[in-house]
CSV table of C-alpha atoms and ligand atoms in Angstrom, one decimal:
chain,number,residue,atom,x,y,z
P,28,MET,CA,0.0,0.0,0.0
P,29,THR,CA,1.2,3.5,-0.8
P,30,PRO,CA,2.4,5.2,2.4
P,31,LEU,CA,0.0,7.9,3.6
P,32,CYS,CA,2.5,10.7,3.2
P,33,GLU,CA,4.8,10.9,0.3
P,34,ARG,CA,8.5,11.5,1.0
P,35,ASN,CA,8.4,14.9,-0.5
P,36,LEU,CA,5.4,16.5,1.1
P,37,SER,CA,5.6,19.8,-0.7
P,38,PRO,CA,7.1,19.3,-4.1
P,39,HIS,CA,5.7,22.7,-5.1
P,40,GLY,CA,7.4,24.5,-2.3
P,41,TRP,CA,4.3,25.3,-0.3
P,42,PRO,CA,3.6,25.7,2.5
P,43,ASP,CA,6.9,27.3,3.3
P,44,ALA,CA,8.5,27.0,6.8
P,45,ARG,CA,6.2,29.7,8.2
P,46,GLY,CA,3.0,28.0,6.8
P,47,TYR,CA,2.5,30.3,3.8
P,48,TYR,CA,1.1,29.4,0.4
P,49,GLY,CA,2.5,32.4,-1.5
P,50,PRO,CA,0.8,35.4,0.2
P,51,TYR,CA,-1.9,33.2,1.8
P,52,GLY,CA,-2.0,31.0,5.0
P,53,GLY,CA,0.1,31.8,8.1
P,54,ARG,CA,-0.9,31.7,11.7
P,55,PHE,CA,-3.0,34.6,13.0
P,56,VAL,CA,-4.1,33.6,16.5
P,57,ALA,CA,-4.1,34.9,20.0
P,58,GLU,CA,-0.7,34.6,21.8
P,59,THR,CA,-2.1,31.7,24.0
P,60,LEU,CA,-2.5,29.6,20.9
P,61,MET,CA,1.0,30.2,19.3
P,62,GLU,CA,2.7,27.6,21.5
P,63,PRO,CA,0.0,24.9,21.1
P,64,LEU,CA,0.2,25.3,17.3
P,65,ALA,CA,4.0,25.0,17.3
P,66,GLU,CA,3.7,21.9,19.4
P,67,LEU,CA,1.1,20.5,17.0
P,68,GLU,CA,3.4,21.3,14.0
P,69,GLU,CA,6.3,19.4,15.6
P,70,ALA,CA,4.1,16.4,16.7
P,71,TYR,CA,2.8,16.2,13.2
P,72,ARG,CA,6.2,16.4,11.6
P,73,GLN,CA,7.3,13.4,13.7
P,74,ALA,CA,4.1,11.4,13.1
P,75,ARG,CA,4.4,11.9,9.4
P,76,GLU,CA,7.8,10.2,9.4
P,77,ASP,CA,6.8,7.4,11.8
P,78,PRO,CA,6.0,4.2,10.0
P,79,THR,CA,4.1,2.9,13.1
P,80,PHE,CA,1.7,5.9,12.9
P,81,GLN,CA,1.3,5.6,9.2
P,82,ALA,CA,0.6,1.8,9.5
P,83,GLU,CA,-2.0,2.3,12.2
P,84,LEU,CA,-3.7,4.9,10.1
P,85,ALA,CA,-3.6,2.9,6.9
P,86,ALA,CA,-5.1,-0.2,8.7
P,87,LEU,CA,-8.0,1.8,10.1
P,88,LEU,CA,-8.6,3.5,6.8
P,89,CYS,CA,-8.9,0.1,5.3
P,90,HIS,CA,-10.7,-2.0,7.9
P,91,TYR,CA,-12.8,0.7,9.6
P,92,VAL,CA,-13.4,3.5,7.0
P,93,GLY,CA,-13.7,1.0,4.1
P,94,ARG,CA,-11.0,2.3,1.9
P,95,PRO,CA,-10.1,2.3,-0.9
P,96,THR,CA,-13.5,3.7,-2.0
P,97,PRO,CA,-14.4,2.6,-5.6
P,98,ILE,CA,-14.3,4.5,-8.8
P,99,THR,CA,-17.5,4.2,-10.9
P,100,TYR,CA,-17.9,5.0,-14.5
P,101,ALA,CA,-21.3,6.9,-14.8
P,102,GLN,CA,-22.3,5.5,-18.1
P,103,ARG,CA,-25.9,6.6,-18.3
P,104,LEU,CA,-25.2,10.1,-17.0
P,105,SER,CA,-22.4,10.4,-19.5
P,106,ALA,CA,-24.7,9.3,-22.4
P,107,ALA,CA,-27.3,11.8,-21.3
P,108,CYS,CA,-24.8,14.6,-21.5
P,109,GLY,CA,-23.8,13.5,-24.9
P,110,GLY,CA,-20.0,14.1,-24.7
P,111,ALA,CA,-17.1,13.2,-22.4
P,112,GLN,CA,-17.1,10.3,-20.0
P,113,ILE,CA,-17.9,11.1,-16.4
P,114,TRP,CA,-16.3,8.9,-13.7
P,115,LEU,CA,-17.0,9.2,-10.0
P,116,LYS,CA,-14.7,8.8,-7.0
P,117,ARG,CA,-17.0,7.4,-4.4
P,118,GLU,CA,-16.3,9.1,-1.1
P,119,ASP,CA,-20.0,8.7,-0.4
P,120,LEU,CA,-19.2,5.0,0.4
P,121,ALA,CA,-16.8,5.8,3.2
P,122,HIS,CA,-18.0,5.2,6.7
P,123,THR,CA,-20.3,8.0,7.9
P,124,GLY,CA,-21.0,8.8,4.3
P,125,ALA,CA,-18.4,11.4,3.3
P,126,HIS,CA,-14.7,12.2,3.0
P,127,LYS,CA,-14.6,13.9,6.3
P,128,ILE,CA,-13.8,10.7,8.2
P,129,ASN,CA,-10.3,10.5,6.5
P,130,ASN,CA,-9.3,13.7,8.2
P,131,ALA,CA,-11.0,13.1,11.5
P,132,LEU,CA,-9.4,9.7,11.9
P,133,GLY,CA,-5.9,10.9,11.1
P,134,GLN,CA,-6.1,13.8,13.4
P,135,ALA,CA,-7.6,11.8,16.3
P,136,LEU,CA,-4.7,9.3,16.0
P,137,LEU,CA,-2.3,12.3,16.1
P,138,ALA,CA,-4.2,13.6,19.2
P,139,LYS,CA,-3.8,10.2,20.9
P,140,ARG,CA,-0.1,10.2,20.1
P,141,MET,CA,0.2,13.6,21.7
P,142,GLY,CA,-1.3,12.2,24.9
P,143,LYS,CA,-4.6,14.2,24.6
P,144,LYS,CA,-7.7,12.6,26.0
P,145,ARG,CA,-10.3,14.9,24.6
P,146,LEU,CA,-11.2,16.2,21.1
P,147,ILE,CA,-12.8,19.6,20.5
P,148,ALA,CA,-14.5,20.2,17.2
P,149,GLU,CA,-16.9,22.7,15.7
P,150,THR,CA,-19.5,21.9,13.1
P,151,GLY,CA,-21.9,23.8,10.8
P,152,ALA,CA,-24.0,21.2,9.1
P,153,GLY,CA,-22.9,18.5,11.6
P,154,GLN,CA,-21.0,16.3,9.2
P,155,HIS,CA,-17.6,17.1,10.6
P,156,GLY,CA,-19.1,16.8,14.1
P,157,VAL,CA,-20.4,13.4,13.3
P,158,ALA,CA,-17.0,12.3,11.9
P,159,THR,CA,-15.2,13.5,15.0
P,160,ALA,CA,-17.7,12.0,17.4
P,161,THR,CA,-17.3,8.7,15.5
P,162,VAL,CA,-13.5,8.5,15.8
P,163,ALA,CA,-13.7,9.7,19.4
P,164,ALA,CA,-15.9,6.6,20.1
P,165,LEU,CA,-13.6,4.4,18.2
P,166,LEU,CA,-10.5,5.5,20.0
P,167,GLY,CA,-12.1,5.9,23.5
P,168,MET,CA,-11.7,9.7,23.7
P,169,GLU,CA,-13.9,12.4,25.1
P,170,CYS,CA,-15.5,14.7,22.5
P,171,THR,CA,-17.0,18.1,22.7
P,172,VAL,CA,-18.7,19.6,19.6
P,173,TYR,CA,-19.6,23.3,19.4
P,174,MET,CA,-22.5,24.1,17.1
P,175,GLY,CA,-24.5,27.3,16.6
P,176,CYS,CA,-28.0,26.9,18.0
P,177,GLU,CA,-29.5,28.0,14.6
P,178,ASP,CA,-27.6,25.1,13.0
P,179,MET,CA,-28.6,22.7,15.7
P,180,ALA,CA,-32.3,23.3,14.9
P,181,ARG,CA,-31.6,23.0,11.2
P,182,GLN,CA,-29.5,19.8,11.5
P,183,ALA,CA,-31.3,18.0,14.3
P,184,PRO,CA,-30.6,14.4,13.0
P,185,ASN,CA,-26.9,15.1,13.1
P,186,VAL,CA,-27.2,16.4,16.7
P,187,LEU,CA,-28.9,13.2,17.7
P,188,ARG,CA,-26.2,11.2,15.9
P,189,MET,CA,-23.4,12.9,17.7
P,190,ARG,CA,-25.1,12.4,21.1
P,191,LEU,CA,-25.7,8.8,20.4
P,192,LEU,CA,-22.0,8.5,19.6
P,193,GLY,CA,-21.2,9.9,23.1
P,194,ALA,CA,-20.3,13.5,22.2
P,195,ASP,CA,-21.1,16.5,24.3
P,196,VAL,CA,-22.8,18.8,21.8
P,197,ARG,CA,-22.8,22.4,23.1
P,198,ALA,CA,-25.2,25.0,21.7
P,199,VAL,CA,-23.6,28.4,20.8
P,200,GLU,CA,-26.0,31.3,21.4
P,201,GLY,CA,-23.8,34.2,20.4
P,202,GLY,CA,-23.5,36.1,17.1
P,203,SER,CA,-25.3,34.7,14.1
P,204,ARG,CA,-25.5,31.3,16.0
P,205,THR,CA,-23.9,29.5,13.1
P,206,LEU,CA,-20.5,28.0,12.2
P,207,LYS,CA,-18.3,31.1,12.6
P,208,ASP,CA,-19.6,31.6,16.2
P,209,ALA,CA,-19.1,27.9,16.9
P,210,ILE,CA,-15.5,28.2,15.7
P,211,ASN,CA,-14.8,31.1,18.1
P,212,GLU,CA,-16.2,29.1,21.0
P,213,ALA,CA,-14.2,26.0,20.1
P,214,LEU,CA,-11.0,28.1,19.9
P,215,ARG,CA,-11.8,29.6,23.3
P,216,ASP,CA,-12.3,26.2,24.8
P,217,TRP,CA,-9.0,25.0,23.3
P,218,ALA,CA,-7.1,27.9,24.7
P,219,TYR,CA,-8.3,27.0,28.2
P,220,SER,CA,-7.9,23.2,28.0
P,221,VAL,CA,-4.9,22.8,25.6
P,222,ARG,CA,-3.1,20.5,28.0
P,223,GLU,CA,-5.6,17.7,27.7
P,224,SER,CA,-7.5,18.7,24.6
P,225,TYR,CA,-6.9,18.5,20.8
P,226,TYR,CA,-8.6,20.9,18.4
P,227,LEU,CA,-9.7,18.8,15.5
P,228,LEU,CA,-10.3,21.1,12.5
P,229,GLY,CA,-12.5,19.9,9.7
P,230,SER,CA,-11.3,21.4,6.5
P,231,ALA,CA,-8.1,22.6,4.8
P,232,LEU,CA,-8.4,25.9,6.7
P,233,GLY,CA,-7.3,27.7,9.8
P,234,PRO,CA,-3.9,28.5,11.1
P,235,HIS,CA,-0.7,26.6,10.0
P,236,PRO,CA,-0.3,23.6,10.3
P,237,TYR,CA,-4.0,22.7,9.8
P,238,PRO,CA,-4.2,23.3,6.1
P,239,LEU,CA,-1.2,21.1,5.6
P,240,ILE,CA,-2.4,18.3,7.9
P,241,VAL,CA,-5.8,18.2,6.3
P,242,ARG,CA,-4.4,18.2,2.8
P,243,ASP,CA,-2.1,15.3,3.6
P,244,LEU,CA,-4.9,13.3,5.2
P,245,GLN,CA,-7.3,13.9,2.4
P,246,SER,CA,-4.7,13.2,-0.3
P,247,VAL,CA,-5.5,9.5,0.1
P,248,ILE,CA,-8.4,10.3,-2.3
P,249,GLY,CA,-6.2,11.5,-5.1
P,250,ARG,CA,-3.6,8.8,-4.6
P,251,GLU,CA,-6.2,6.0,-4.8
P,252,ALA,CA,-7.9,7.7,-7.7
P,253,ARG,CA,-4.6,7.8,-9.7
P,254,GLU,CA,-4.0,4.1,-9.3
P,255,GLN,CA,-7.7,3.2,-10.0
P,256,MET,CA,-7.9,5.3,-13.1
P,257,LEU,CA,-4.7,3.7,-14.5
P,258,ALA,CA,-6.1,0.3,-13.7
P,259,GLN,CA,-9.7,0.8,-14.8
P,260,ALA,CA,-9.5,3.3,-17.7
P,261,GLY,CA,-5.9,2.6,-18.7
P,262,ARG,CA,-4.9,6.2,-18.3
P,263,LEU,CA,-5.2,9.3,-16.1
P,264,PRO,CA,-8.3,11.5,-16.4
P,265,ASP,CA,-8.2,14.7,-18.4
P,266,ILE,CA,-10.2,16.9,-16.0
P,267,LEU,CA,-10.8,16.7,-12.2
P,268,VAL,CA,-13.8,18.3,-10.7
P,269,ALA,CA,-14.6,18.8,-7.0
P,270,CYS,CA,-16.8,21.1,-4.9
P,271,VAL,CA,-15.0,23.6,-2.6
P,272,GLY,CA,-16.3,24.5,0.8
P,273,GLY,CA,-13.3,25.0,2.9
P,274,GLY,CA,-11.5,23.0,0.2
P,275,SER,CA,-10.5,19.7,1.8
P,276,ASN,CA,-12.1,17.2,-0.6
P,277,ALA,CA,-11.0,19.2,-3.6
P,278,ILE,CA,-7.3,19.5,-2.4
P,279,GLY,CA,-7.4,15.8,-1.4
P,280,LEU,CA,-8.3,14.9,-5.0
P,281,PHE,CA,-6.2,17.5,-6.8
P,282,TYR,CA,-2.9,17.4,-4.8
P,283,PRO,CA,-1.6,14.1,-6.1
P,284,PHE,CA,-2.3,15.1,-9.7
P,285,LEU,CA,-0.8,18.6,-9.5
P,286,GLN,CA,2.4,17.7,-11.3
P,287,ASP,CA,0.5,16.0,-14.2
P,288,GLY,CA,-0.7,19.1,-16.0
P,289,ILE,CA,-4.3,17.8,-15.7
P,290,GLU,CA,-7.1,20.4,-15.9
P,291,MET,CA,-8.7,21.0,-12.6
P,292,VAL,CA,-12.0,22.7,-11.7
P,293,GLY,CA,-13.1,23.7,-8.2
P,294,VAL,CA,-16.8,24.4,-7.8
P,295,GLU,CA,-18.2,26.9,-5.3
P,296,ALA,CA,-21.7,27.6,-4.1
P,297,GLY,CA,-23.3,30.0,-6.5
P,298,GLY,CA,-26.4,30.1,-4.2
P,299,GLU,CA,-29.1,32.2,-5.9
P,300,GLY,CA,-26.7,33.6,-8.4
P,301,LEU,CA,-23.6,35.8,-8.0
P,302,ALA,CA,-25.7,39.0,-8.8
P,303,SER,CA,-28.0,38.2,-5.9
P,304,HIS,CA,-25.2,38.5,-3.4
P,305,ARG,CA,-26.7,35.3,-1.8
P,306,HIS,CA,-23.8,32.9,-2.5
P,307,ALA,CA,-20.6,31.6,-1.1
P,308,SER,CA,-18.3,32.1,-4.1
P,309,ARG,CA,-14.9,33.3,-3.0
P,310,LEU,CA,-12.7,32.5,-6.0
P,311,THR,CA,-14.8,33.6,-9.0
P,312,GLY,CA,-14.1,37.4,-8.8
P,313,ALA,CA,-17.3,38.3,-6.9
P,314,PRO,CA,-16.8,41.9,-5.7
P,315,GLU,CA,-17.4,41.0,-2.0
P,316,SER,CA,-14.5,38.6,-2.1
P,317,ARG,CA,-11.3,40.2,-0.9
P,318,VAL,CA,-8.1,39.0,0.8
P,319,GLY,CA,-8.4,39.2,4.6
P,320,VAL,CA,-7.9,37.2,7.8
P,321,LEU,CA,-10.6,34.9,9.2
P,322,HIS,CA,-10.2,32.2,11.8
P,323,GLY,CA,-6.4,32.3,11.9
P,324,VAL,CA,-5.6,32.4,8.2
P,325,ARG,CA,-5.0,34.9,5.5
P,326,THR,CA,-7.1,34.1,2.4
P,327,TYR,CA,-10.0,35.2,0.4
P,328,VAL,CA,-12.9,36.2,2.6
P,329,LEU,CA,-16.4,37.4,1.6
P,330,GLN,CA,-16.9,40.8,3.3
P,331,ASP,CA,-19.1,43.8,3.1
P,332,GLU,CA,-17.8,47.4,2.3
P,333,HIS,CA,-16.8,47.8,6.0
P,334,GLY,CA,-14.8,44.6,6.1
P,335,GLN,CA,-17.4,42.8,8.1
P,336,ILE,CA,-17.9,39.1,7.2
P,337,ALA,CA,-20.6,38.9,4.6
P,338,ALA,CA,-23.7,36.8,5.0
P,339,THR,CA,-23.5,33.7,2.8
P,340,HIS,CA,-26.0,31.4,1.3
P,341,SER,CA,-26.1,28.0,-0.3
P,342,ILE,CA,-28.6,25.1,-0.5
P,343,SER,CA,-25.7,22.9,0.8
P,344,ALA,CA,-24.6,23.7,4.3
P,345,GLY,CA,-21.1,22.3,3.7
P,346,LEU,CA,-20.3,24.9,1.0
P,347,ASP,CA,-21.8,27.8,3.0
P,348,TYR,CA,-18.7,29.4,4.5
P,349,PRO,CA,-17.3,32.9,3.9
P,350,SER,CA,-13.6,31.9,3.4
P,351,VAL,CA,-11.6,29.2,1.6
P,352,GLY,CA,-8.4,27.3,2.3
P,353,PRO,CA,-5.2,29.2,1.6
P,354,GLU,CA,-3.8,26.6,-0.9
P,355,HIS,CA,-6.9,27.2,-3.1
P,356,ALA,CA,-6.3,30.9,-2.9
P,357,LEU,CA,-2.8,30.3,-4.3
P,358,LEU,CA,-3.9,27.8,-7.0
P,359,TYR,CA,-6.6,30.4,-8.0
P,360,GLU,CA,-4.0,33.2,-8.2
P,361,MET,CA,-1.6,31.0,-10.2
P,362,GLY,CA,-4.4,30.0,-12.6
P,363,ARG,CA,-3.5,26.3,-11.9
P,364,VAL,CA,-7.1,25.5,-10.9
P,365,ARG,CA,-10.2,27.1,-12.5
P,366,TYR,CA,-12.9,28.0,-10.0
P,367,THR,CA,-16.5,28.3,-11.0
P,368,ALA,CA,-19.9,28.6,-9.3
P,369,VAL,CA,-23.0,26.4,-9.5
P,370,THR,CA,-26.4,27.7,-8.3
P,371,ASP,CA,-28.8,26.0,-5.9
P,372,GLY,CA,-31.1,25.2,-8.8
P,373,GLU,CA,-28.3,23.7,-10.9
P,374,ALA,CA,-27.2,21.6,-8.0
P,375,LEU,CA,-30.7,20.3,-7.4
P,376,ALA,CA,-31.1,19.4,-11.1
P,377,ALA,CA,-27.8,17.5,-10.9
P,378,PHE,CA,-28.9,15.7,-7.7
P,379,GLN,CA,-32.0,14.5,-9.6
P,380,ALA,CA,-30.0,13.5,-12.7
P,381,LEU,CA,-27.5,11.4,-10.7
P,382,ALA,CA,-30.4,9.7,-8.7
P,383,ARG,CA,-32.4,8.7,-11.8
P,384,LEU,CA,-29.6,7.9,-14.2
P,385,GLU,CA,-27.1,6.2,-11.8
P,386,GLY,CA,-29.0,5.2,-8.7
P,387,ILE,CA,-26.9,7.4,-6.5
P,388,LEU,CA,-28.2,10.2,-4.2
P,389,PRO,CA,-25.3,12.6,-3.8
P,390,ALA,CA,-24.8,15.1,-1.0
P,391,LEU,CA,-25.9,18.5,-2.2
P,392,GLU,CA,-22.3,19.7,-1.9
P,393,SER,CA,-21.2,16.9,-4.3
P,394,ALA,CA,-24.2,17.7,-6.6
P,395,HIS,CA,-22.5,21.1,-7.3
P,396,ALA,CA,-19.5,19.2,-8.7
P,397,ILE,CA,-21.8,16.9,-10.7
P,398,ALA,CA,-23.6,19.9,-12.2
P,399,GLU,CA,-20.3,21.4,-13.4
P,400,ALA,CA,-19.1,18.0,-14.8
P,401,MET,CA,-22.4,17.7,-16.8
P,402,ARG,CA,-21.8,21.1,-18.2
P,403,LEU,CA,-18.2,20.3,-19.1
P,404,ALA,CA,-18.9,16.8,-20.5
P,405,ALA,CA,-21.5,18.2,-23.0
P,406,ALA,CA,-18.8,20.4,-24.5
P,407,ARG,CA,-16.0,17.8,-24.7
P,408,PRO,CA,-15.3,14.9,-27.0
P,409,LYS,CA,-16.3,11.3,-26.2
P,410,GLU,CA,-12.7,10.2,-25.5
P,411,ALA,CA,-12.2,12.8,-22.8
P,412,ILE,CA,-12.4,11.6,-19.2
P,413,LEU,CA,-13.7,13.7,-16.3
P,414,LEU,CA,-13.2,12.5,-12.8
P,415,VAL,CA,-15.6,14.0,-10.2
P,416,ASN,CA,-15.1,13.7,-6.5
P,417,LEU,CA,-18.5,12.5,-5.1
P,418,SER,CA,-17.6,13.8,-1.7
P,419,GLY,CA,-20.6,12.4,0.2
P,420,ARG,CA,-24.0,10.8,0.1
P,421,GLY,CA,-27.3,12.6,0.1
P,422,ASP,CA,-29.2,11.0,2.9
P,423,LYS,CA,-28.5,14.0,5.1
P,424,ASP,CA,-30.1,16.3,2.6
P,425,LEU,CA,-33.5,14.6,1.9
P,426,ASP,CA,-35.5,17.2,3.8
P,427,THR,CA,-33.8,20.1,2.1
P,428,VAL,CA,-34.2,18.4,-1.3
P,429,SER,CA,-37.8,17.6,-0.8
P,430,ALA,CA,-38.7,21.1,0.4
P,431,ALA,CA,-36.8,22.7,-2.5
P,432,LEU,CA,-38.5,20.4,-5.1
P,433,GLU,CA,-41.9,21.2,-3.6
P,434,GLU,CA,-41.2,24.9,-3.8
P,435,GLY,CA,-40.0,24.6,-7.4
P,436,GLY,CA,-43.1,22.5,-8.3
P,437,ARG,CA,-40.9,19.6,-9.5
K,16,PLP,C1,-18.2,19.3,4.4
K,16,PLP,C2,-18.5,18.7,3.1
K,16,PLP,C3,-18.0,19.4,1.9
K,16,PLP,C4,-17.2,20.7,1.9
K,16,PLP,O1,-16.0,20.6,2.6
K,16,PLP,P1,-14.6,20.6,1.9
K,16,PLP,O2,-13.7,20.8,3.0
K,16,PLP,O3,-14.6,21.8,0.9
K,16,PLP,O4,-14.5,19.3,1.3
K,16,PLP,C5,-18.2,18.8,0.7
K,16,PLP,N1,-19.0,17.7,0.6
K,16,PLP,C6,-19.5,17.0,1.7
K,16,PLP,C7,-20.2,15.8,1.5
K,16,PLP,C8,-19.2,17.5,2.9
K,16,PLP,O5,-19.8,16.9,4.0
């Protein structure tokens, strides 16, 4: 089996020693958290080089998570688009139904290695909270999950899941009572309890070294996909497509292909359209997206004219976040990855197409990537191969989908 972390972790030269991806990244946190982050960086450096750690992680990814996840050629969907072949990397088939478990498991093992007994996480839609609660149960660790009370009401089944898994889910009443307030609360907890607690961050975001750790842990997706495409299609794909919330499933797929000169497309939440200002598109040139610092990292942030964090909107909770991982900010600036936006309506149509043509209910996040792939496939020749990261399954979104379909009269 391929070792989890390649010898040369940053063949492109980023992040640099200070945690920067070009002008993006870094570590913008309160003084009390500088030391814990330096300790984390050192612990991770050692774990990365330790074959025992890598073997333990590889065994659990295989026997507990169910990796490698398959690659499926979506024959009927491809035929319906009338152009290129659409292939799917099936992260929806990983335990707990999405890619998030890859990261949660790796970081929980790191926490254990660091002698921590408790995991702290924050969650918006609840998917990262569920993944963290799951690995905490598996490894016999305590788990506290912060969640905005607005989100708790919207995502009640995930709150129940986390509690059944033994997590202490704490309602955050402050601010907009959503993810960004939950993050502030989780950071506060960590600052007070850092000796026994590990802060388990859920996407390729936050202060250094989190974007690096999350990229490494999610790169298992791209490494598997490379081997699988060579075995099943006889060659590498021409285009990679993935949705971008914080950016972890996308960087996990893209990273192992970066040196191959393959075309890559990151798909953001276009919400009700970029002109409506109700979206979460940070890397498509929307006027409200400017470079700033949010939650410890310098990157593109959606903000109003006063520099306040802008309200965002998406039909998919996992893409509904005002900033994006620093490595994506750099890939955007370099023009290495093209970023585009898909609206709520287009994602919903792609959700229905994949359900009816392939028998797969995708997560609404993943449906954004499917929509872009359908668009691209129609314009490309039959020999072209598109590989889409199907980041999660749609069971969590059934209420949202049925309400939206009813509203749209579909
Ligand atoms: C959380 C989530 C996302 C968005 O997060 P990234 O870090 O951008 O991958 C995408 N798809 C699913 C299924 C998710 O749960």
